[in-house]
PDB file of C-alpha atoms and ligand atoms in Angstrom:
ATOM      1  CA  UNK A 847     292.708  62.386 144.522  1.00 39.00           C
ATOM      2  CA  UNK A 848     291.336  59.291 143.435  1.00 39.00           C
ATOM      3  CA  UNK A 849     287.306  57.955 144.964  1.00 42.00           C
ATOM      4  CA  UNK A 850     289.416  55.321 146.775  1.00 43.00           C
ATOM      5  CA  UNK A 851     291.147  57.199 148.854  1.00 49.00           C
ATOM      6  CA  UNK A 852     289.107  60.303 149.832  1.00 51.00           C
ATOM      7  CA  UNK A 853     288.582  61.697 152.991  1.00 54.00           C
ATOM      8  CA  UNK A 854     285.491  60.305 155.044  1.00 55.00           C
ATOM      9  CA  UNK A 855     283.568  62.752 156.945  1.00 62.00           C
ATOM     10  CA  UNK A 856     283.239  63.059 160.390  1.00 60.00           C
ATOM     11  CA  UNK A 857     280.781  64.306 163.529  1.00 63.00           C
ATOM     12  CA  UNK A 858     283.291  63.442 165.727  1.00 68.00           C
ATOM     13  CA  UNK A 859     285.215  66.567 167.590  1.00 74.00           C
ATOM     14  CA  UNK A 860     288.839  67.404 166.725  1.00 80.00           C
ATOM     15  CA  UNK A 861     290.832  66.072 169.543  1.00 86.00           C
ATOM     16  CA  UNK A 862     294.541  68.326 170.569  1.00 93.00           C
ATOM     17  CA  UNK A 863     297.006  67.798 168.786  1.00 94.00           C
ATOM     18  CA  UNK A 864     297.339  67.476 164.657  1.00 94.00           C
ATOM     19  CA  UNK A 865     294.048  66.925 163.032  1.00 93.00           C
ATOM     20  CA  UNK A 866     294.415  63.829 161.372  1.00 88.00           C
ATOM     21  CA  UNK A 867     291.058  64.626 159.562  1.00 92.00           C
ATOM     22  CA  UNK A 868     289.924  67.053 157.425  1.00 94.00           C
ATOM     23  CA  UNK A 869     288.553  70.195 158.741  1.00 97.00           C
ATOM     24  CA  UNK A 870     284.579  69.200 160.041  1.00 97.00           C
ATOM     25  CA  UNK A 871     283.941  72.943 158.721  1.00 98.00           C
ATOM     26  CA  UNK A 872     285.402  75.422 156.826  1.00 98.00           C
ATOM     27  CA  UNK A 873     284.523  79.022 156.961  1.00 99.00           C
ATOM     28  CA  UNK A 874     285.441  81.172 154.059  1.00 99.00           C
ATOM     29  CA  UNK A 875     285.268  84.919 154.080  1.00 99.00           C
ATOM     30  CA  UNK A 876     285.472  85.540 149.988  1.00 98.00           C
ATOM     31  CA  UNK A 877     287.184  88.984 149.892  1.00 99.00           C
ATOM     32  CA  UNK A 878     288.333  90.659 147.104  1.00 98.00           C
ATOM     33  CA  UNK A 879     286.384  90.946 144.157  1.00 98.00           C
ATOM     34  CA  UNK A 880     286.876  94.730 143.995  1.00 98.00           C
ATOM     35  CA  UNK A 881     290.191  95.029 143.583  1.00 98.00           C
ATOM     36  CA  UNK A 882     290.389  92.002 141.401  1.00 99.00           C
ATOM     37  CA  UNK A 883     288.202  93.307 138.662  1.00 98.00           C
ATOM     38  CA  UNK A 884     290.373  96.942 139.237  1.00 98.00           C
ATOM     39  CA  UNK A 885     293.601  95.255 138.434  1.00 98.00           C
ATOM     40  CA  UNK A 886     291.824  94.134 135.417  1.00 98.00           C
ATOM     41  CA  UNK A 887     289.983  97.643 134.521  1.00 98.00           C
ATOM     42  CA  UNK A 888     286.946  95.541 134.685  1.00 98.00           C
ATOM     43  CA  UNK A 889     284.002  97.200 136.951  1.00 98.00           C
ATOM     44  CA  UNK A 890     283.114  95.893 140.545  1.00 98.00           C
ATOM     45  CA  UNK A 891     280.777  93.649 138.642  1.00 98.00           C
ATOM     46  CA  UNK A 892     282.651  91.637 136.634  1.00 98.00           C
ATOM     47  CA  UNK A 893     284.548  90.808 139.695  1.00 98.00           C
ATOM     48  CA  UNK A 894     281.291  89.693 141.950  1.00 98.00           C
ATOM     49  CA  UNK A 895     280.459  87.811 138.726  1.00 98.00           C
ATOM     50  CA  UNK A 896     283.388  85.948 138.717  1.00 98.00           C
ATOM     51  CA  UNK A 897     283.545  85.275 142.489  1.00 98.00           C
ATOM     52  CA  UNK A 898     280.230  83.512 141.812  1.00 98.00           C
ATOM     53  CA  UNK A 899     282.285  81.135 140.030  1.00 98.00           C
ATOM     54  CA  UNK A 900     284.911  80.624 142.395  1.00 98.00           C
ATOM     55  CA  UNK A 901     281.970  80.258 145.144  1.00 98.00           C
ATOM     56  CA  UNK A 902     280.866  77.335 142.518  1.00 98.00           C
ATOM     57  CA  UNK A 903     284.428  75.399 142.464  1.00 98.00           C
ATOM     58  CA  UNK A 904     285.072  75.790 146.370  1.00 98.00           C
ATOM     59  CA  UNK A 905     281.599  74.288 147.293  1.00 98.00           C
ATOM     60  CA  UNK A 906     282.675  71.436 144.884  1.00 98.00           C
ATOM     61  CA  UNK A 907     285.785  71.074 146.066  1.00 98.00           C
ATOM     62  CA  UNK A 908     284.665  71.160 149.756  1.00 98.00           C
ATOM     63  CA  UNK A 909     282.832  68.209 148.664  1.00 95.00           C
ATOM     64  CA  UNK A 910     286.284  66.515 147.493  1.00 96.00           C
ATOM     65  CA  UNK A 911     288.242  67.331 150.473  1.00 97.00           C
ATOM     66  CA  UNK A 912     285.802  65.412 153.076  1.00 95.00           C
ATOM     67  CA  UNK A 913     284.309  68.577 154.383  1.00 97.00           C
ATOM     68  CA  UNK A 914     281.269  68.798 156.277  1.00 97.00           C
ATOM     69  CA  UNK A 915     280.086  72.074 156.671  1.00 98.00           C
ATOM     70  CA  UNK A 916     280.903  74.977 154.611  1.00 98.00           C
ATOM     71  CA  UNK A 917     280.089  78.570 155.787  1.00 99.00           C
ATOM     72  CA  UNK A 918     280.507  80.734 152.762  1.00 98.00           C
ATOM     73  CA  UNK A 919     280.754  85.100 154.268  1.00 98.00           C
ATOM     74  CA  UNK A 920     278.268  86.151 151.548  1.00 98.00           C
ATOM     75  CA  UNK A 921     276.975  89.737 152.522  1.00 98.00           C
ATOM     76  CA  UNK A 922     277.701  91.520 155.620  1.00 98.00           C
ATOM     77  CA  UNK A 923     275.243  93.530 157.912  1.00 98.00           C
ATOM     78  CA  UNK A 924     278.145  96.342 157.126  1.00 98.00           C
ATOM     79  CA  UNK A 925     277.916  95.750 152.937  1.00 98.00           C
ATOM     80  CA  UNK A 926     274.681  97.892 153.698  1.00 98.00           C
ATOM     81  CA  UNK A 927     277.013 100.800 153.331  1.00 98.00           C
ATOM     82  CA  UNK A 928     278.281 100.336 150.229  1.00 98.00           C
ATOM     83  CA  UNK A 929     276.953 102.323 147.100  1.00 98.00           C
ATOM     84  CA  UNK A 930     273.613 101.474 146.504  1.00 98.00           C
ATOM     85  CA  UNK A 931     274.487 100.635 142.493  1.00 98.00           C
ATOM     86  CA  UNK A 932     276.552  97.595 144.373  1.00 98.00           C
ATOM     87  CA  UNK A 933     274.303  96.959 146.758  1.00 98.00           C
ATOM     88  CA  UNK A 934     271.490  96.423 144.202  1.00 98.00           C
ATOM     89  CA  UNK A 935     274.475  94.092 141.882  1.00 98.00           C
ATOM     90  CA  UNK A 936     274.552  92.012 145.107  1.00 98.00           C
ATOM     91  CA  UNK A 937     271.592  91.120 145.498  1.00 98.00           C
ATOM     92  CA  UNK A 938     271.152  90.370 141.948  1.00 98.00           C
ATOM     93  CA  UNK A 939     273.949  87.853 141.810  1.00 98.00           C
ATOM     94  CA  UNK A 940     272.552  86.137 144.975  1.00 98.00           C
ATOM     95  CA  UNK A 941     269.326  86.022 143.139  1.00 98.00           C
ATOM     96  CA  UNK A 942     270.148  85.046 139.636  1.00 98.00           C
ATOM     97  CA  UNK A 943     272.748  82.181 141.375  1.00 98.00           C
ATOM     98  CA  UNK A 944     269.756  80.265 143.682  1.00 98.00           C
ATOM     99  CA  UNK A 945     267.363  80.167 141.081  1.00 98.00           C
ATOM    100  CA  UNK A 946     270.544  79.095 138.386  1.00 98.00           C
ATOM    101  CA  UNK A 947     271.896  76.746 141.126  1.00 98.00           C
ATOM    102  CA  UNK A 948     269.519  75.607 143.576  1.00 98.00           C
ATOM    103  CA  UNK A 949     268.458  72.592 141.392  1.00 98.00           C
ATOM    104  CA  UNK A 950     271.815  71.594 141.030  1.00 98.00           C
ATOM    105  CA  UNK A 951     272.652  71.965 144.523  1.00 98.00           C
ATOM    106  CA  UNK A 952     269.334  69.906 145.508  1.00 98.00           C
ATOM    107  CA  UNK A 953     270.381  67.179 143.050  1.00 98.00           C
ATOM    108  CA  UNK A 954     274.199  67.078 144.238  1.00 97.00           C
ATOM    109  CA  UNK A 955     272.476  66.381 147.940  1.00 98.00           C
ATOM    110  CA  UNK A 956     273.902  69.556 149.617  1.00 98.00           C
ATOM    111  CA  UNK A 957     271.624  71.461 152.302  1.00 98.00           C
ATOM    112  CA  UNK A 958     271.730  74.751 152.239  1.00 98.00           C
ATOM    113  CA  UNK A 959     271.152  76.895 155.415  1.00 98.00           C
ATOM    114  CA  UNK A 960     271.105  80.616 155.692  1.00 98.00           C
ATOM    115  CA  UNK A 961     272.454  82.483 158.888  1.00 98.00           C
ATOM    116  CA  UNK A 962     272.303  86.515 159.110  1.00 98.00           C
ATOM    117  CA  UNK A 963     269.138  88.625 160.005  1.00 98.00           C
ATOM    118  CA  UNK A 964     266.080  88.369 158.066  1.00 97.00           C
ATOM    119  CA  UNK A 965     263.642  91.488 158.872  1.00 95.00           C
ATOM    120  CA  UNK A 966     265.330  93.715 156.639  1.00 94.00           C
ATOM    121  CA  UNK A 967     265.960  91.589 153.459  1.00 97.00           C
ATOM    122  CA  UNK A 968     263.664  92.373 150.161  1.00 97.00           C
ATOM    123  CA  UNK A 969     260.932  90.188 150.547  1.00 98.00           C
ATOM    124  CA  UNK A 970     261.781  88.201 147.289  1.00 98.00           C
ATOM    125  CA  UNK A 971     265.387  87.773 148.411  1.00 98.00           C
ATOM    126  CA  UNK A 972     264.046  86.298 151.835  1.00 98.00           C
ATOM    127  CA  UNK A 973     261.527  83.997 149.734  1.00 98.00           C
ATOM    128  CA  UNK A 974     264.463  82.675 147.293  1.00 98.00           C
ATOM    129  CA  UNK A 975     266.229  81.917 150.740  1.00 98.00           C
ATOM    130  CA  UNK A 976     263.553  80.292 152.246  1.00 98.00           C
ATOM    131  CA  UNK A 977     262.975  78.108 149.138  1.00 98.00           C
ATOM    132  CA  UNK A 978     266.545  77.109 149.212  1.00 98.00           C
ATOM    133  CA  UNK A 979     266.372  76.242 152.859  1.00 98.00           C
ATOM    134  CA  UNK A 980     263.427  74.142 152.060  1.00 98.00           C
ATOM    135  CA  UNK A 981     264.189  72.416 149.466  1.00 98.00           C
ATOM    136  CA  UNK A 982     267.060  70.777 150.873  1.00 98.00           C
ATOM    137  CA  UNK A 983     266.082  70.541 154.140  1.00 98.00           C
ATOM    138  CA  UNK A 984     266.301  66.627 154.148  1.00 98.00           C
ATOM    139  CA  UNK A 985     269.450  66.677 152.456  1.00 98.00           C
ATOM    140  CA  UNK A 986     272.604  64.633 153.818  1.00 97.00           C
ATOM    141  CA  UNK A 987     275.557  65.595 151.941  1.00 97.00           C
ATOM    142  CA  UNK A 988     277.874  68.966 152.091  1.00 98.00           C
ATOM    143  CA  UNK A 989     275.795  71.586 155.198  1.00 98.00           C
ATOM    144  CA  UNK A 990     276.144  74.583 152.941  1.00 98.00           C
ATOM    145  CA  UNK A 991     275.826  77.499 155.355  1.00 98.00           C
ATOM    146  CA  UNK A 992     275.504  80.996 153.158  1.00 98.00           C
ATOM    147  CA  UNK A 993     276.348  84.148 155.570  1.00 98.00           C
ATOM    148  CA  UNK A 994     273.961  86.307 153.814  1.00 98.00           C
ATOM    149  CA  UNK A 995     273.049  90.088 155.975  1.00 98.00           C
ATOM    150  CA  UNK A 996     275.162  88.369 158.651  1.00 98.00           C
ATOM    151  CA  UNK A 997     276.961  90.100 161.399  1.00 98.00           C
ATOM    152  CA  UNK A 998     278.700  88.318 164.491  1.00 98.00           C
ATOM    153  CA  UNK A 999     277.982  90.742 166.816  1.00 98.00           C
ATOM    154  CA  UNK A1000     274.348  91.271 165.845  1.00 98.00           C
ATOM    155  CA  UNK A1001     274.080  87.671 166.210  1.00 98.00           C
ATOM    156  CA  UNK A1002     275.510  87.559 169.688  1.00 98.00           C
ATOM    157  CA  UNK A1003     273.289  90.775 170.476  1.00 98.00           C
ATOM    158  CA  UNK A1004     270.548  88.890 169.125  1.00 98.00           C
ATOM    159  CA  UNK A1005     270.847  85.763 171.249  1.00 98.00           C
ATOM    160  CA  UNK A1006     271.426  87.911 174.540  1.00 98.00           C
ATOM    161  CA  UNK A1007     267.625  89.583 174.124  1.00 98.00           C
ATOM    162  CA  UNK A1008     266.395  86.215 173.633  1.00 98.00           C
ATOM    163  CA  UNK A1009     268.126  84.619 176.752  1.00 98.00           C
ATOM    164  CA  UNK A1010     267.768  88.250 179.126  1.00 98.00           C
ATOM    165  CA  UNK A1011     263.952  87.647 178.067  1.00 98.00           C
ATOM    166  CA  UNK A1012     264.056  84.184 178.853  1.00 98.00           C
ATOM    167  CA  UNK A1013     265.487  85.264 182.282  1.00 98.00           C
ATOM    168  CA  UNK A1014     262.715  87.770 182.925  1.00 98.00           C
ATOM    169  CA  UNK A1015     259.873  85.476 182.245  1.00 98.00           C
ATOM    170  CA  UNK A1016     260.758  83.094 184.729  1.00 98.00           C
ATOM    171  CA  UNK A1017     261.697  80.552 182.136  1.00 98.00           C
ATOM    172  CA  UNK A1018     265.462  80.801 182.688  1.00 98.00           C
ATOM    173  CA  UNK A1019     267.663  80.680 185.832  1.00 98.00           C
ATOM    174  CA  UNK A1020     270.373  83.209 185.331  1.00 98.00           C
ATOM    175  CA  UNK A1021     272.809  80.815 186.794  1.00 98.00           C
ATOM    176  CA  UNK A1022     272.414  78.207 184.407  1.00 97.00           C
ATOM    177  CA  UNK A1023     273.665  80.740 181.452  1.00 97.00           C
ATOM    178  CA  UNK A1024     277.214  79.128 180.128  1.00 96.00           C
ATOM    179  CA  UNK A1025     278.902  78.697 176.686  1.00 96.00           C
ATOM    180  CA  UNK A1026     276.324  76.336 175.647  1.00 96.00           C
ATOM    181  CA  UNK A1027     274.018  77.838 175.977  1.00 97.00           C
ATOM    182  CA  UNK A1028     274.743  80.996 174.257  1.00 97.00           C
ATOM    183  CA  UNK A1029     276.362  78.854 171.563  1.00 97.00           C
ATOM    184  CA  UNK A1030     272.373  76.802 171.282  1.00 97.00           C
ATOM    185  CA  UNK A1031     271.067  80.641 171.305  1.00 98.00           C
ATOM    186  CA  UNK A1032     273.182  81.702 167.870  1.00 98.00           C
ATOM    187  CA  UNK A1033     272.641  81.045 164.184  1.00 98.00           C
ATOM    188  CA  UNK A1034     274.590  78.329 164.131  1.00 98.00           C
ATOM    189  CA  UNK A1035     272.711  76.766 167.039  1.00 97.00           C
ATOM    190  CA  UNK A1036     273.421  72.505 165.765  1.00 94.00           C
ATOM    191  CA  UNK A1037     276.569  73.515 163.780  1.00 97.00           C
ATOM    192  CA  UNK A1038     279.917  72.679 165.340  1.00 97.00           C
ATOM    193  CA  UNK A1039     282.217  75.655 165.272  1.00 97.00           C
ATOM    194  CA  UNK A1040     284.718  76.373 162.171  1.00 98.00           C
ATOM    195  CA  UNK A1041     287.732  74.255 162.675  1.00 98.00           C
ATOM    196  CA  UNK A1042     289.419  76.484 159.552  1.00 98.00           C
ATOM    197  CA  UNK A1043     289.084  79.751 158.678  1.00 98.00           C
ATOM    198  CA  UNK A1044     289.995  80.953 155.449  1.00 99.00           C
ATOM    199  CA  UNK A1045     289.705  84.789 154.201  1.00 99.00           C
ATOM    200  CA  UNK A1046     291.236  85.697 150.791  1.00 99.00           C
ATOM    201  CA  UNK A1047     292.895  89.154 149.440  1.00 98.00           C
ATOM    202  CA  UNK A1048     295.410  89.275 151.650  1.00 98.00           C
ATOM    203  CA  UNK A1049     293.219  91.400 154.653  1.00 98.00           C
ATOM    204  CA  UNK A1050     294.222  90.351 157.883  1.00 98.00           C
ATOM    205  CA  UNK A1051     290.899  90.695 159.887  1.00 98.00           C
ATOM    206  CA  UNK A1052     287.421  89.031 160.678  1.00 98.00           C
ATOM    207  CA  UNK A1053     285.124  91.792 159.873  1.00 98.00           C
ATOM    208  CA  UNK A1054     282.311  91.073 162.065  1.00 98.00           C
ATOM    209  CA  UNK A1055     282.603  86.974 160.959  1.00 98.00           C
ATOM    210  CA  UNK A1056     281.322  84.120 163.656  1.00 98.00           C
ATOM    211  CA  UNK A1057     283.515  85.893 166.528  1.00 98.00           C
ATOM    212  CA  UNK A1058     282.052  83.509 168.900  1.00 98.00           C
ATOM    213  CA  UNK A1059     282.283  80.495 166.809  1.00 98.00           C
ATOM    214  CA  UNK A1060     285.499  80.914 165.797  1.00 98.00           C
ATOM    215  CA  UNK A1061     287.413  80.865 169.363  1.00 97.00           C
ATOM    216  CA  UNK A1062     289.788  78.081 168.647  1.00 96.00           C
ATOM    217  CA  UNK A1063     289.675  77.870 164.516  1.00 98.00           C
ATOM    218  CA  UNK A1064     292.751  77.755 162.576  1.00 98.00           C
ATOM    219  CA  UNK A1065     293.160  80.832 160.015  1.00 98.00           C
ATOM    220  CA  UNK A1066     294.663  80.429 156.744  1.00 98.00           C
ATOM    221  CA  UNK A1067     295.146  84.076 155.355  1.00 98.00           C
ATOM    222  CA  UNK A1068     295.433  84.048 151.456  1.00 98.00           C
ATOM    223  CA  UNK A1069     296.985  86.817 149.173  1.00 98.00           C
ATOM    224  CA  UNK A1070     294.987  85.594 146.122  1.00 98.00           C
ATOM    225  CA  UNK A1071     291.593  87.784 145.412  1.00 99.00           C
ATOM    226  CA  UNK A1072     288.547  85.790 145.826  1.00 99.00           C
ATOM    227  CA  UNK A1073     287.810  85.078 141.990  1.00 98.00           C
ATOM    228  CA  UNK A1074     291.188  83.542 141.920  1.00 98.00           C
ATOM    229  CA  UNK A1075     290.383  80.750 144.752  1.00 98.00           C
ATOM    230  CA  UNK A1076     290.353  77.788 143.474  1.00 98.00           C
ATOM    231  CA  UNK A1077     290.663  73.759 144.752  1.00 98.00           C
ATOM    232  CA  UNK A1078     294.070  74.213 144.978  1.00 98.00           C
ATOM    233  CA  UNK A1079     294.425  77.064 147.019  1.00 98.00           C
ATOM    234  CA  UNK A1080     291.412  74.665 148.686  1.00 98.00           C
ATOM    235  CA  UNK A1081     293.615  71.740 148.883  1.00 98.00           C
ATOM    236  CA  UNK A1082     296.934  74.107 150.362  1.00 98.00           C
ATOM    237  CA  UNK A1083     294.932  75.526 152.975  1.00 98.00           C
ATOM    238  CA  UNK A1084     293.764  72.317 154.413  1.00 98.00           C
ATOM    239  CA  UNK A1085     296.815  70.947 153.873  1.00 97.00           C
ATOM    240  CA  UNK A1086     298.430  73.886 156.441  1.00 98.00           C
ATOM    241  CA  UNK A1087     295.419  73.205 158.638  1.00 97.00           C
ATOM    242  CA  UNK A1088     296.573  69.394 159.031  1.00 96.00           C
ATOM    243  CA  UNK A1089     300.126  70.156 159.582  1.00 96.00           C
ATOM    244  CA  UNK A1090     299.295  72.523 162.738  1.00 96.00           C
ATOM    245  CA  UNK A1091     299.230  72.021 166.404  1.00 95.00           C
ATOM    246  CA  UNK A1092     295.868  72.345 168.118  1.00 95.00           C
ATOM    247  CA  UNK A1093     296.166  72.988 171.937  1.00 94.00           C
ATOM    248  CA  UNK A1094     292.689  74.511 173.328  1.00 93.00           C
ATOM    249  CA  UNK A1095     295.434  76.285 175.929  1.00 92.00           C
ATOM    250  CA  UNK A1096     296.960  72.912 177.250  1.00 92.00           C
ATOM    251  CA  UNK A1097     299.787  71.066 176.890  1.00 90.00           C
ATOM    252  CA  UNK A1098     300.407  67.715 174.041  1.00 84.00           C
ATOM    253  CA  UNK A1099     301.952  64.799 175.584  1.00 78.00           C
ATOM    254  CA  UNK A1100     305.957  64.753 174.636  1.00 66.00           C
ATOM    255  CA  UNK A1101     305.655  61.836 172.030  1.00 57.00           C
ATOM    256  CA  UNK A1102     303.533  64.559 169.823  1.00 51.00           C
ATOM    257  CA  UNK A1103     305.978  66.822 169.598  1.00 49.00           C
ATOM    258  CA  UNK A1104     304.671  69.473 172.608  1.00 46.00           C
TER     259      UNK A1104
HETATM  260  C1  IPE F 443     284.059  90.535 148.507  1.00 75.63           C
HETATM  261  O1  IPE F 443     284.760  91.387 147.657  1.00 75.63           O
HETATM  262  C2  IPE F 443     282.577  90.518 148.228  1.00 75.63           C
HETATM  263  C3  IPE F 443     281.759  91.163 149.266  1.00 75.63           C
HETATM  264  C4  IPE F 443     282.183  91.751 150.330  1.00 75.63           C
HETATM  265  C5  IPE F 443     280.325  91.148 149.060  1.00 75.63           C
HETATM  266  P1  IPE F 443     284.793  92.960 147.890  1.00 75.63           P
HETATM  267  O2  IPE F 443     283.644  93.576 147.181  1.00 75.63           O
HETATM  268  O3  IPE F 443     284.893  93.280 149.332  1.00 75.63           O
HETATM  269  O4  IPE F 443     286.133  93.336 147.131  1.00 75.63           O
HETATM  270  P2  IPE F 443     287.300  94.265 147.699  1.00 75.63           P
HETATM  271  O5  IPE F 443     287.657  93.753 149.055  1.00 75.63           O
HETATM  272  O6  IPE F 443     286.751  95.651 147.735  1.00 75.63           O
HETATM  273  O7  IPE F 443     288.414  94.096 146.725  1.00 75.63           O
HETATM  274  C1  IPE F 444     283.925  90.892 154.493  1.00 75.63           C
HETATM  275  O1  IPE F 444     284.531  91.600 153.470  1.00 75.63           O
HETATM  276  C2  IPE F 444     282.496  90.566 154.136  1.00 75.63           C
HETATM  277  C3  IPE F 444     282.332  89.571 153.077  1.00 75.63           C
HETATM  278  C4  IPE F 444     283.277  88.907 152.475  1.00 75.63           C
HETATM  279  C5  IPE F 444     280.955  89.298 152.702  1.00 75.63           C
HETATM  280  P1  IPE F 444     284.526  93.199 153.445  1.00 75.63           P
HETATM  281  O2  IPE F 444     285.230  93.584 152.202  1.00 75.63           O
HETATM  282  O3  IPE F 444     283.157  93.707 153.631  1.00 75.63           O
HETATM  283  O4  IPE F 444     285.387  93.538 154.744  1.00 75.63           O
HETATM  284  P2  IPE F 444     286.273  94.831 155.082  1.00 75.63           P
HETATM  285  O5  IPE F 444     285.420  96.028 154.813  1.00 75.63           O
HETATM  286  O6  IPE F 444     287.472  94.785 154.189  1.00 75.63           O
HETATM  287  O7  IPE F 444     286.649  94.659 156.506  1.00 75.63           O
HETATM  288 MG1   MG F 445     286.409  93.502 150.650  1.00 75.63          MG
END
């Protein structure tokens, strides 16, 4: 793709019909690691390690395809109950990649925004998070949105006790609670909703990812393990994602092909 002819970005909402631009934001849920470092004999490790890289090349490559907002499904409120040896290389690898990357990130004008719960985190986990968040708070380019300790249903749970307590106090009339307002009461409160969801290693499930959010995003299931993702498996999935129909229930006019 050459600079002339890349995809500009846009705020504006993806109408019905076939998106004639690229996805506004992509949600990735990087699966796989495991089982690509076991096909390998390589331990669980090597395979986080190498999704790290992959992580790298799809934020770039977001970038290139005239993406907006990236979500990247980082750590799950479920990962909790994985060995704690794992658990532990996890953290590390988030760790060892902000302060390795955040410069960088800074520099290439990305913003980086963290959605998940925060009271249980390792206090130096939640600082590096913070810092990140910070730092490139006035940033305009790629919204880089890390899932980190995220779960959608704690969110939603999460954003009910706020709004019931709202409700109590006086401050909120029951009757005014619609899908706005739940949507302003989420993570993801001034981020529009995935337009394309991507999840590699061939699963065919959500696992607790931005149920709400998600209500009318296009999927793109890959086979490929996460390390394995790449910009072309990038490019192919927003390439399916452009060729589809979006209907939001209704009905395209003839001429487009209803
Ligand atoms: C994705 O790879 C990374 C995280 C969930 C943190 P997995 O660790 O889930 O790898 P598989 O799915 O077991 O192969
Ligand atoms: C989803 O992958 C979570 C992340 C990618 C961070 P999992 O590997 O945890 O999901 P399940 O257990 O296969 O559903
Ligand atoms: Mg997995």
């Amino acid at each position: 793709m050459t600079p002339t002819n890349l995809p500009r970005w846009t705020d504006e909402a993806p109408e019905p019909g076939v998106p004639e631009a690229p996805p506004r934001h992509v949600a990735i849920i990087m699966d796989g690691n495991g089982r690509w470092a076991a096909a390998r004999g390589l331990p669980r490790l090597e395979g986080h390690r190498r999704g790290v890289e992959a992580l790298r090349k799809a934020i770039r490559a977001a970038h290139e395809l005239g993406v907006r907002h990236l979500t990247l499904y980082s750590f799950s409120v479920e990962n909790w109950s994985r060995p704690a040896e794992e658990v532990s290389d996890l953290m590390n690898l988030l760790r060892l990649f902000i302060r390795r990357d955040l410069a960088e990130l800074h520099k290439a004008n990305i913003r980086i925004r963290v959605i998940g719960e925060r009271g249980n985190l390792p206090p130096d986990i939640l600082g590096l998070l913070v810092e990140a968040e910070t730092t490139t708070r006035a940033n305009t380019g790629l919204d880089l949105v890390v899932a980190f300790n995220y779960g959608a249903r704690q969110e939603i749970v999460s954003a009910v006790r706020r709004i019931a307590e709202a409700a109590r106090d006086g401050r909120l009339d029951p009757a005014k609670i619609d899908a706005g307002l739940i949507s302003d009461h989420l993570d993801t409160a001034d981020i529009p909703d995935p337009d394309l969801v991507i999840r590699t290693s061939g699963e065919l499930r959500i696992s607790n990812f931005l149920l709400w959010q998600s209500a009318y995003a296009e999927f793109a299931f890959l086979p490929m393990h996460w390390p394995d993702f790449d910009k072309q498996a990038f490019e192919e999935a927003v390439a399916s994602y452009r060729s589809r129909q979006r209907r939001y229930g209704g009905r395209l006019a003839a001429r487009a092909g209803a």
